[in-house]
XYZ file of C-alpha atoms in Angstrom:
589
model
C -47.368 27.536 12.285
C -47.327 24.199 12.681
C -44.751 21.935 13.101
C -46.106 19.049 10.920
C -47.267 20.393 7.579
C -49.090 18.401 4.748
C -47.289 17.548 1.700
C -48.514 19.952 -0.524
C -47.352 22.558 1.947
C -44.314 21.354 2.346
C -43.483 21.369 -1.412
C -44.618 24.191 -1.900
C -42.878 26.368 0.862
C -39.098 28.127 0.723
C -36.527 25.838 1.906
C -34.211 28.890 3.150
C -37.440 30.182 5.243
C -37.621 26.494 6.169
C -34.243 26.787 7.678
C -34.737 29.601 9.250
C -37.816 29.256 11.437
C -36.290 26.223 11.909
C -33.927 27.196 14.371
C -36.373 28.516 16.712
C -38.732 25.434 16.917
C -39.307 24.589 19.887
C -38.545 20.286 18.455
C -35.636 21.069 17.358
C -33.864 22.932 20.485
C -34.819 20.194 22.248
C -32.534 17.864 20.246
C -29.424 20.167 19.840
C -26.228 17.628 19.517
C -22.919 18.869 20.907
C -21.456 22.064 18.785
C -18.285 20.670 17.016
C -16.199 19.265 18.700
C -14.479 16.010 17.332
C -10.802 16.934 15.667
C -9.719 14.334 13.194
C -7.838 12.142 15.524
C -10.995 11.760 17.696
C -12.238 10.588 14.040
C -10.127 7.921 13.952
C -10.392 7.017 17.161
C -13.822 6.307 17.110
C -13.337 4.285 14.136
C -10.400 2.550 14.996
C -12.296 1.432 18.225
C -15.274 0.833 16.775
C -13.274 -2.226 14.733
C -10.622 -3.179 16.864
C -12.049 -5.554 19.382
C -12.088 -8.241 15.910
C -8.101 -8.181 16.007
C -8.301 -9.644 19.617
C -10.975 -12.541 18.648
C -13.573 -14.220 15.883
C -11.719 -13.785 13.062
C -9.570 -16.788 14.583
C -12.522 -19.306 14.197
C -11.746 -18.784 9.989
C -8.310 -20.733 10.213
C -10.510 -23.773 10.540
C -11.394 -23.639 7.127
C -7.988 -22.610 5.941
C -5.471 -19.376 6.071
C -5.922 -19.133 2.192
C -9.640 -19.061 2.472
C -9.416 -16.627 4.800
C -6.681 -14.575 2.433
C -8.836 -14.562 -0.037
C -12.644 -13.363 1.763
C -9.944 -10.920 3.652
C -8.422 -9.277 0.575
C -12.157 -8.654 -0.711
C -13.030 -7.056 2.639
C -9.930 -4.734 2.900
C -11.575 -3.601 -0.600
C -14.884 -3.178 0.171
C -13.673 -1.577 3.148
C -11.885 1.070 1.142
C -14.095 1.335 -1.335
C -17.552 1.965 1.148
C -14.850 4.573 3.518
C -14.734 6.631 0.078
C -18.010 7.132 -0.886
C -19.190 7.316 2.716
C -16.540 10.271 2.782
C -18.080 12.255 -0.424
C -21.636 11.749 1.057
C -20.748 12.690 4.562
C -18.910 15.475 3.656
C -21.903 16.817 1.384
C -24.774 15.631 3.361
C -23.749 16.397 6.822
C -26.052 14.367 9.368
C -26.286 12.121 12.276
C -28.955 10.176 9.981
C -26.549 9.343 7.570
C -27.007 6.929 4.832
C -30.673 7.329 5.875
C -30.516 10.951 4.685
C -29.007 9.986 1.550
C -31.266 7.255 1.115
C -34.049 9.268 1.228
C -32.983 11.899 -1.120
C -31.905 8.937 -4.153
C -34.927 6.765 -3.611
C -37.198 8.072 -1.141
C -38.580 7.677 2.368
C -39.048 3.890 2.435
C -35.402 2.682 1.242
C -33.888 5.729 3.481
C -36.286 3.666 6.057
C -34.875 0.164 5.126
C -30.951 1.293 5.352
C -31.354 3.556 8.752
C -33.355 0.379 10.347
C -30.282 -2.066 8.335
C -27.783 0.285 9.832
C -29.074 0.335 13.205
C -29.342 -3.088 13.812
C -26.057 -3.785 12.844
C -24.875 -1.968 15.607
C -27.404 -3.022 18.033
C -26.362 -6.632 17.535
C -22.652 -6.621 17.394
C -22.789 -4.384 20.179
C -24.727 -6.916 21.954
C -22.145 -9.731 21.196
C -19.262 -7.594 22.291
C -21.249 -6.976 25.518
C -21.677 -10.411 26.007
C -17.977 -11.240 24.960
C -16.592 -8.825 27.437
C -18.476 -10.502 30.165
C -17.122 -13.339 29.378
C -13.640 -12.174 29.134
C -14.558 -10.639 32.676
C -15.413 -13.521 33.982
C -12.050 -15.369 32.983
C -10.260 -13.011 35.061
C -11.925 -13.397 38.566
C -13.930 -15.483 40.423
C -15.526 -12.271 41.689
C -16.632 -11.416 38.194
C -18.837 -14.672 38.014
C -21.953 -13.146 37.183
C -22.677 -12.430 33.994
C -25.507 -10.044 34.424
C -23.389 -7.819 36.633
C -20.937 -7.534 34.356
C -23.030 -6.703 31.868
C -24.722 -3.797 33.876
C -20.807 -2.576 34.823
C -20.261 -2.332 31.543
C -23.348 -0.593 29.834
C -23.133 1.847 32.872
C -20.327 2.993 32.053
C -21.032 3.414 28.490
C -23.998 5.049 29.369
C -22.009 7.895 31.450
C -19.074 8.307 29.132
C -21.424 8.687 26.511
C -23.514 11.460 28.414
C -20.868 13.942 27.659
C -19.751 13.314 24.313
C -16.146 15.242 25.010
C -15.631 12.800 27.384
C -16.356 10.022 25.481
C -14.414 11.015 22.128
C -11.435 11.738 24.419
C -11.706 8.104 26.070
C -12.551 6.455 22.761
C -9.164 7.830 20.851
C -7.022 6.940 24.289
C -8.802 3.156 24.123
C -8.270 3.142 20.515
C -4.366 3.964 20.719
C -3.437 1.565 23.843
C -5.372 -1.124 21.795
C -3.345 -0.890 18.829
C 0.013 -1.119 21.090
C -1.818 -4.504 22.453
C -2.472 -5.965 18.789
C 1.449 -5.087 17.873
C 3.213 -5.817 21.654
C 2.554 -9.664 22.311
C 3.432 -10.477 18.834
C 6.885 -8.627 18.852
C 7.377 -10.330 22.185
C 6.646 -14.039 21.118
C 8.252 -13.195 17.981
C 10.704 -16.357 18.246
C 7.690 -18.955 18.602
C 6.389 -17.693 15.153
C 6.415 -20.962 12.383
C 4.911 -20.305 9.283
C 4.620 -23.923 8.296
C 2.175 -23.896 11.370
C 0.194 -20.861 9.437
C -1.307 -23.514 6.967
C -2.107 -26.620 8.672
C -5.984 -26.971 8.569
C -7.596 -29.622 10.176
C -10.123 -31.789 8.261
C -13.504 -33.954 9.230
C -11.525 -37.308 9.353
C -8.691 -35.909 11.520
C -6.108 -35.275 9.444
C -4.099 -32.128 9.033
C -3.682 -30.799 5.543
C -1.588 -28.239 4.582
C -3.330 -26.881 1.965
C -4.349 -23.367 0.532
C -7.528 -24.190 0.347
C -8.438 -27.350 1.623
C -12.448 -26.378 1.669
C -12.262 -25.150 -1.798
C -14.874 -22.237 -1.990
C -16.603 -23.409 0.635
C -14.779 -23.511 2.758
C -14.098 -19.476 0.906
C -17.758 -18.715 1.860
C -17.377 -19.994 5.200
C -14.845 -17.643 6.241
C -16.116 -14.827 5.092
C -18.154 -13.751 8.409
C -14.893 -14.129 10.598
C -12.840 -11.853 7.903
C -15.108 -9.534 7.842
C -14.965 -9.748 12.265
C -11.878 -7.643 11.651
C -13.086 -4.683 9.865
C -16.820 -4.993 10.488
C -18.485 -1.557 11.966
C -15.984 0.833 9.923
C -19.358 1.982 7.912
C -20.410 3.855 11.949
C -18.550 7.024 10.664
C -21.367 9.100 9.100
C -23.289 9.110 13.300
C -20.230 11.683 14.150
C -20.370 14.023 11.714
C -22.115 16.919 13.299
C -20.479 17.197 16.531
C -16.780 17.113 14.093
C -14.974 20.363 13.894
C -13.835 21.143 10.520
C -15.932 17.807 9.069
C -14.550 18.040 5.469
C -10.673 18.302 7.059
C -11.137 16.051 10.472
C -13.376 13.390 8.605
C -11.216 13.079 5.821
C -7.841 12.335 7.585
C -9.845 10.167 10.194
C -11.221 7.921 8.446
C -7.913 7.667 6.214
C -5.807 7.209 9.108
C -8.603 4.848 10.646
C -8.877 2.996 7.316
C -4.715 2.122 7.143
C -4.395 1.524 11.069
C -6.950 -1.500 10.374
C -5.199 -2.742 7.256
C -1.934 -3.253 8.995
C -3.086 -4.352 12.243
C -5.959 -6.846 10.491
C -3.621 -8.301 8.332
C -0.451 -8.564 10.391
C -2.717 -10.227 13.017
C -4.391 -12.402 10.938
C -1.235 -13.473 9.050
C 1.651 -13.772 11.879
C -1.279 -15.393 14.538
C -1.782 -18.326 12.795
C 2.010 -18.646 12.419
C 2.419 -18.796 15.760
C 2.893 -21.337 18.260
C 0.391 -23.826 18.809
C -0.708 -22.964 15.677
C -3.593 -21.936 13.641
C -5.712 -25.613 14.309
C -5.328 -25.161 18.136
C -6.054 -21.157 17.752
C -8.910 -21.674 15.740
C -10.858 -23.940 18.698
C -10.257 -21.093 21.461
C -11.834 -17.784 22.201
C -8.963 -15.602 23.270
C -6.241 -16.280 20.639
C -3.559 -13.853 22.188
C -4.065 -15.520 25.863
C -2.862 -18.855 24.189
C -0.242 -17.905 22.231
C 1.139 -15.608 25.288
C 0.669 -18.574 27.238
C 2.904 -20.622 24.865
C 5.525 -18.152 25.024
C 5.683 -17.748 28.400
C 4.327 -20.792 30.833
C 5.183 -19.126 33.818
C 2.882 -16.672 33.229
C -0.556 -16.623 34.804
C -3.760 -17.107 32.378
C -6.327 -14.712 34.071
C -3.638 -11.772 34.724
C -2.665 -12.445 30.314
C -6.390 -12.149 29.432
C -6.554 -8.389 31.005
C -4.831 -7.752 27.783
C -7.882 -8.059 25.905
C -10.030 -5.578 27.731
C -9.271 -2.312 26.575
C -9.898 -3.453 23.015
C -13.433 -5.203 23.849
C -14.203 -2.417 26.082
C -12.889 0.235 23.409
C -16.055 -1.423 20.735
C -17.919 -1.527 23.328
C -18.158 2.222 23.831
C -17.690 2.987 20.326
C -20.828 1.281 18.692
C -22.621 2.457 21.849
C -22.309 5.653 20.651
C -23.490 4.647 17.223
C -26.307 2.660 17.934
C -27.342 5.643 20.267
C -26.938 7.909 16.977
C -28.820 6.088 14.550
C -31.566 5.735 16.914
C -31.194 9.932 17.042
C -31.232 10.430 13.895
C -33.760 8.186 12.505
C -35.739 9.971 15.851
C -34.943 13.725 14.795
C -35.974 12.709 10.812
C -39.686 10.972 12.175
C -38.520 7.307 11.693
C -38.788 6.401 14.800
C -40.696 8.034 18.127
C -40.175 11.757 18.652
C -38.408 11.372 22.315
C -36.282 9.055 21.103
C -34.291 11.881 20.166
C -34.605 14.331 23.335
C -31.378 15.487 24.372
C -29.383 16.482 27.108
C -27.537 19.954 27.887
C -24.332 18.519 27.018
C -25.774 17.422 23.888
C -25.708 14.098 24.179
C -29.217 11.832 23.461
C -30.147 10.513 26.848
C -33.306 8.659 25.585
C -31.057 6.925 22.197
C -28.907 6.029 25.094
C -31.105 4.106 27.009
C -32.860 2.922 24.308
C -29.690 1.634 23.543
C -28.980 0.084 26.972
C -32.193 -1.480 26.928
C -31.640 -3.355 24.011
C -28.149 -4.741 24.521
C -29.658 -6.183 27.717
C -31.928 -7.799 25.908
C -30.176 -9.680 23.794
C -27.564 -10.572 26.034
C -29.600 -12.322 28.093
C -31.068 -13.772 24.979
C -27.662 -15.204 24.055
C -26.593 -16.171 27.480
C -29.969 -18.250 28.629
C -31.610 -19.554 25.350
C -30.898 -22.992 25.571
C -29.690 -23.616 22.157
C -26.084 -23.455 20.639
C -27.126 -21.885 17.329
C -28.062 -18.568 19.162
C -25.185 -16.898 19.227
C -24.658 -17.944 15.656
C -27.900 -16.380 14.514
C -27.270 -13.204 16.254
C -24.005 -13.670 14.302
C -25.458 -13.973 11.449
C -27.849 -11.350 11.644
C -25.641 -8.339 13.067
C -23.459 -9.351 9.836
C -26.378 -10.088 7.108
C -27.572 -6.379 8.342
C -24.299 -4.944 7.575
C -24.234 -6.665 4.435
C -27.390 -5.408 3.178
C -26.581 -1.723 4.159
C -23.127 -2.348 2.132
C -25.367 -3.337 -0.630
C -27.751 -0.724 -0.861
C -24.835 2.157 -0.144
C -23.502 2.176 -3.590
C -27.028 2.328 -5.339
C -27.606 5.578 -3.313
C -23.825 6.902 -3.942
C -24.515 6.183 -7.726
C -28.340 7.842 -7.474
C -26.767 10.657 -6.415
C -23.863 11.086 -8.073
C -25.568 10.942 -11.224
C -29.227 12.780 -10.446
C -28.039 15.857 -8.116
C -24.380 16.664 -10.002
C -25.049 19.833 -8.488
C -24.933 19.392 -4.906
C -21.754 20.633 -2.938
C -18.978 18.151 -2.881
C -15.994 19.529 -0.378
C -14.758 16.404 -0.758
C -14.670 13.850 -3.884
C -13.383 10.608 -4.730
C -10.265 11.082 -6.389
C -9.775 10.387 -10.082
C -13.651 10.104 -10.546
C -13.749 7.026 -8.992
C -16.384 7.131 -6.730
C -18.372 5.130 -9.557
C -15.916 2.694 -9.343
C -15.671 2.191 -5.783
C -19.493 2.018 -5.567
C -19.803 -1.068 -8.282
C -16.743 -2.952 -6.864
C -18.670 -2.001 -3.586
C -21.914 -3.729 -4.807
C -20.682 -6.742 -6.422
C -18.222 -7.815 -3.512
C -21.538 -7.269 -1.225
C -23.347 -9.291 -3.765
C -20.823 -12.122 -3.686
C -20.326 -11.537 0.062
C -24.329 -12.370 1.160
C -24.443 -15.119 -1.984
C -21.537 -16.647 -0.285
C -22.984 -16.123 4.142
C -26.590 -17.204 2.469
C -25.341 -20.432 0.978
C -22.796 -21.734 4.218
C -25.875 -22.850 6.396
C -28.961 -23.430 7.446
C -28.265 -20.917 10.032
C -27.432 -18.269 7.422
C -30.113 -19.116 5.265
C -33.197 -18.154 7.441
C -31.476 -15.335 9.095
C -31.250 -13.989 5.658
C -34.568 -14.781 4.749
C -35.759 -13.520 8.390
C -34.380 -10.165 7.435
C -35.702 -9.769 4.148
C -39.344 -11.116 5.732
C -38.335 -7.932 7.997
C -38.335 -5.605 5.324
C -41.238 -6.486 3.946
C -43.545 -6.207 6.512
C -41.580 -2.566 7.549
C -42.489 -1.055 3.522
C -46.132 -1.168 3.814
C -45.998 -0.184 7.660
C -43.876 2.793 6.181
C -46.460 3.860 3.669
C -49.279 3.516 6.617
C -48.065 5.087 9.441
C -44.260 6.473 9.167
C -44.664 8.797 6.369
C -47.405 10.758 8.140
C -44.989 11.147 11.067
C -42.248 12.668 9.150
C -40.643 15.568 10.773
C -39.947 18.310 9.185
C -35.996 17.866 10.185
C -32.741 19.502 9.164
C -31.638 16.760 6.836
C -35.647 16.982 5.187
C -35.226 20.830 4.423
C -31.736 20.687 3.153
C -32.401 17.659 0.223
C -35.396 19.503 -0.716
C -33.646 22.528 -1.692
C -31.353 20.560 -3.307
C -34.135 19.186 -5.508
C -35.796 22.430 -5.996
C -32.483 23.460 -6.934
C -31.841 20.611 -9.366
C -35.295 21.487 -10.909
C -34.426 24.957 -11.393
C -31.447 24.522 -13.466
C -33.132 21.492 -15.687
C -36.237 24.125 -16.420
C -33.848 27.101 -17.267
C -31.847 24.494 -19.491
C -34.913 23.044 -21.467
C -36.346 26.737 -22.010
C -33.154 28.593 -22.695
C -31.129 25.829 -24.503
C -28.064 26.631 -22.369
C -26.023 25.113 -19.528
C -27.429 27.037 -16.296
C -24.579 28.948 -14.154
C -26.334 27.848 -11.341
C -23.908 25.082 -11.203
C -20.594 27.808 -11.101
C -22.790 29.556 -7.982
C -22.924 25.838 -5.767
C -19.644 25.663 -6.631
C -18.561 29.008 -4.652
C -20.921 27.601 -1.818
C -18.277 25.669 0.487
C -15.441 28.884 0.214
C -17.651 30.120 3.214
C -17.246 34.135 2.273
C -17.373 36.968 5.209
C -20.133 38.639 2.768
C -22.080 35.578 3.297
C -21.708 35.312 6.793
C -23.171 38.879 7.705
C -25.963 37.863 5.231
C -26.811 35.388 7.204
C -25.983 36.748 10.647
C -28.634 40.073 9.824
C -31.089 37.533 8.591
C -30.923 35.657 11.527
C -30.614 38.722 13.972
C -33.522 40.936 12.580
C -36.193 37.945 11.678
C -35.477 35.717 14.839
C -33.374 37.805 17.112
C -31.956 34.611 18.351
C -27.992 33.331 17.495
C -28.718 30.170 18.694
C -28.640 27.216 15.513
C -29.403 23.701 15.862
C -25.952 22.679 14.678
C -23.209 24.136 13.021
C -24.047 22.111 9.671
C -27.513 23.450 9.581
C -26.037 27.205 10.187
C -23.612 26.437 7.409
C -26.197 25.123 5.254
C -28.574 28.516 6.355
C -25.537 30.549 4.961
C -24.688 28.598 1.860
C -28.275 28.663 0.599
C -29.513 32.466 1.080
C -26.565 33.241 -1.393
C -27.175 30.076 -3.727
C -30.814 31.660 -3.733
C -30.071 34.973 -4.115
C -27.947 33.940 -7.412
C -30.118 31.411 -9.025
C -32.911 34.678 -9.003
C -30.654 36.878 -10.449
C -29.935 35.122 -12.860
C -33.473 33.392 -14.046
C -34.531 37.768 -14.160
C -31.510 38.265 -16.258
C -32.201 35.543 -18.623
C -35.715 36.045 -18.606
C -36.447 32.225 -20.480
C -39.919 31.788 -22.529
C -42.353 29.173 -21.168
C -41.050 25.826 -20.786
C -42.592 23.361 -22.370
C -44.408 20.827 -19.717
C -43.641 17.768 -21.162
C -40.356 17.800 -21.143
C -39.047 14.802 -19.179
C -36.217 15.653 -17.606
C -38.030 18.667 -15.599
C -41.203 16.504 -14.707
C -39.022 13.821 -13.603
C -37.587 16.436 -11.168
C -40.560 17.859 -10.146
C -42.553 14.322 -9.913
C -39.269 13.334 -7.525
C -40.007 16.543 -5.116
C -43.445 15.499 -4.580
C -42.697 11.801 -4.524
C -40.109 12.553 -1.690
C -42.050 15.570 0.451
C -45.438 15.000 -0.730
């Protein structure tokens, strides 16, 4: 059979015999990630790392518009940041793959926004990961005379990326040791130059005509909006958690607690940084001019000391976001690969199951636009690239809750393991939106810079929604996370017709329900299926095995009981079910 079917086949076949062949195509073993691995603390080391390299510099650049403004644009971070982590958590959970919001996107809205927020979400990785590259060279550089060259550096580092990242035990290992000497590093210096802290220092801003004011907000709200870029430089690249999620053990415990763990680690650390730096001696105005905040308060405190051997105490944070949104860019890439976004060997990988092509891909990239930022003669480069690395982040935040709510609402049915507690997860996703909206209002109206790097983007997406419609969609793979919406649908349709014909609530519901208590009766279902049919044990990843076991039951129920209720004829017109069935061809046709 194959591989690539039409749309009308692809509707029209069984999602669990989907699954099953599946596992024995020959593009898929080719792309096998890691089997599960990741415990929760690896979780939260990847996250924690993935951030952390914000607490050591950026976000200092803000006190020149004020510590209030910065309060404020960091108060509406730490909730967005809380707020995205949950729903991100539900989805995750539920929709287990590498692709992540791309997946989701997909199944809410279709092919060309799950385009628009894998491209949005790879990006963002691919230039902050770029500007930490080109930060830690620099920090490299301050160290040695014999780490002049900025290229070579550059190399060092990706290199070593590149291998830790080839074995992807290795790499979560390193990550969560990076992650927890980091967070020492954010807490040590300040407990050590505790006695030079002043907090009258905290608010001194200084303005255009060379005063210093001590007001809260000296800018007003622009100076609010201004700010609001180097905030978000301490929590920025929290959203990389979905990229792990099929090489985590026990996703719906180790994700959970990771990310929870991850998500209070930043709070303290982002806040006590960004509240006792400023306070401390020379003082926000003379922090907010340098790049390496902690080398010049640590040289305050202690004048003896030497500069170059104090900045070393940046490196394992720098180095730690580094490797961290190496791995994610390298995922995206994967899974945007494995799903048809992007080239088929993009997502090749290797026997350890790591992707060696996303890698260098990856690699490739960072280059670059390193060398872009280093040689381009013009000092609003690294601001655009600033700009843009955070404008694609923004949209991604924006178009996150739209998908959370899409789904929430239209597939009630799917498997949650995991959900928002209270019933907030609505809630989350509109504060979500509107501190997004405010959040690009605010970036799009600070500059000139801002303003065409927004406008660049958007100019972006439109050319990539008709190139979608022309050449992507016919290159669709037929992929794990493909399969396992479409049942989900078909499912979804199911229960609407046998509601409209029967006028009753279907118990198909009650059977999803029973899905994620992962039976021993459903496991030898699966295992003969799998052992008779394919004589091959081998699965592509332990969510698509899991998925392979949860749906021969689900399927097995939902038959039962349409025979048992035998319903008349359902009426054709009837909206809700065309909707449905109008959505499964939208989406696979």
């Amino acid at each position: 059979m194959n591989y690539m079917n039409s749309g009308h086949e692809a509707s029209s076949m069984n999602p669990l015999k989907d699954m099953i062949n599946l596992r024995n195509k020959d593009f898929v073993k080719k792309r096998r990630l890691m089997k599960p691995f990741a415990t929760w603390i690896h979780i939260w080391g990847f996250v924690t790392g993935a951030v952390i390299s914000g607490e050591f510099s950026g976000f200092n650049g803000g006190y020149s518009y004020g510590l209030g403004s910065m309060i404020v644009a960091h108060t509406l971070f730490s909730i967005l940041m809380i707020s995205v982590s949950m729903n991100l958590l539900e989805l995750t959970i539920a929709m287990p793959f590498a692709s992540g919001c791309a997946a989701w996107a997909k199944a809410a809205f279709g092919g060309p926004v799950g385009c628009l927020i894998g491209l949005a979400y790879t990006l963002d990785m691919v230039f902050i990961g770029a500007n930490v590259t080109l930060f830690l060279g620099t920090t490299l550089t301050s160290i040695s005379s014999n780490l002049s060259s900025p290229i070579l550096n550059w190399l060092v580092t990706m290199g070593f990326c590149w291998l830790l990242n080839l074995h992807p035990k290795v790499f979560f290992n390193v990550i969560t040791a990076l992650s927890a000497v980091s967070i020492v590093l954010v807490f040590a210096p300040l407990i050590a130059c505790w006695g030079q802290f002043d907090l009258s220092l905290a608010w001194e801003t200084l303005l255009p005509n060379g005063t210093i004011s001590n007001a809260y907000f000296p800018f007003g709200l622009d100076g609010i909006s201004k700010s609001a870029p180097l905030a978000l430089y301490l929590l920025v690249c929290f959203e990389s958690l979905p990229v792990a999620v099929e090489e985590t053990k026990d996703a719906s415990f180790s994700l959970k607690w990771g990310m929870l763990t991850a998500n209070l680690t930043l709070l303290v650390a982002s806040w006590t940084v960004l509240i006792i730096c400023a306070g401390m001696k020379p003082g926000s105005v003379a922090l907010s001019a340098v790049s390496f905040p902690y080398t010049l308060i640590l040289t305050k405190a202690f004048p003896d000391a030497h500069p170059q051997l104090i900045n070393i105490i940046n490196i394992p944070a720098i180095f730690a976001s580094q490797l961290a949104t190496f791995y994610a860019s390298s995922r995206h890439i994967y899974g945007l690969s494995r799903s048809g976004y992007l080239p088929r060997f993009c997502s090749l990988t290797n026997r350890w199951g790591s992707p060696w092509v996303a890698l260098l891909i990856t690699c490739i990239l960072w280059f670059t636009f390193s060398l872009l930022l280093q040689f381009i003669p013009n000092s609003n480069t690294m601001t655009i690239f600033f700009a843009l690395g955070t404008l694609f982040a923004m949209t991604a935040y924006l178009i996150q809750p739209l998908v959370y709510l899409k789904l929430h609402f239209h597939l009630p049915s799917l498997p949650r393991p995991f959900k928002v507690p209270f019933g907030l997860g609505p809630c989350f996703a509109g504060m979500n939106f509107l501190i997004a909206v405010v959040g690009i209002l605010g970036m799009v109206s600070s500059g000139a810079v801002w303003t065409w790097s927004a406008l660049g983007i958007f100019a972006g997406y439109a050319f990539v929604t008709p190139f979608y419609f022309f050449v992507i969609q016919h290159n669709l793979e037929k992929s794990p996370e493909k399969i396992f919406i479409k049942e989900q649908l078909k499912v979804r349709a199911d229960e609407s017709l046998i509601s409209e014909s029967s006028g009753r609530e279907s118990k198909s519901l009650e059977a999803w329900k029973n899905l994620m208590q992962g039976t021993e009766d459903v496991s030898r279902r699966s295992d003969a299926v799998n052992t008779d049919r394919h004589h091959n044990r081998r699965g592509i990843s332990i969510s698509v095995t899991s998925f392979a076991r949860k749906t021969s039951i689900a399927s097995s129920t939902l038959q039962q009981q349409q025979q048992l209720q035998q319903p008349p004829a359902v009426k054709k017109g009837t909206k809700d079910a065309v909707d449905i069935q109008d959505n499964i061809q939208a989406l696979w046709g």
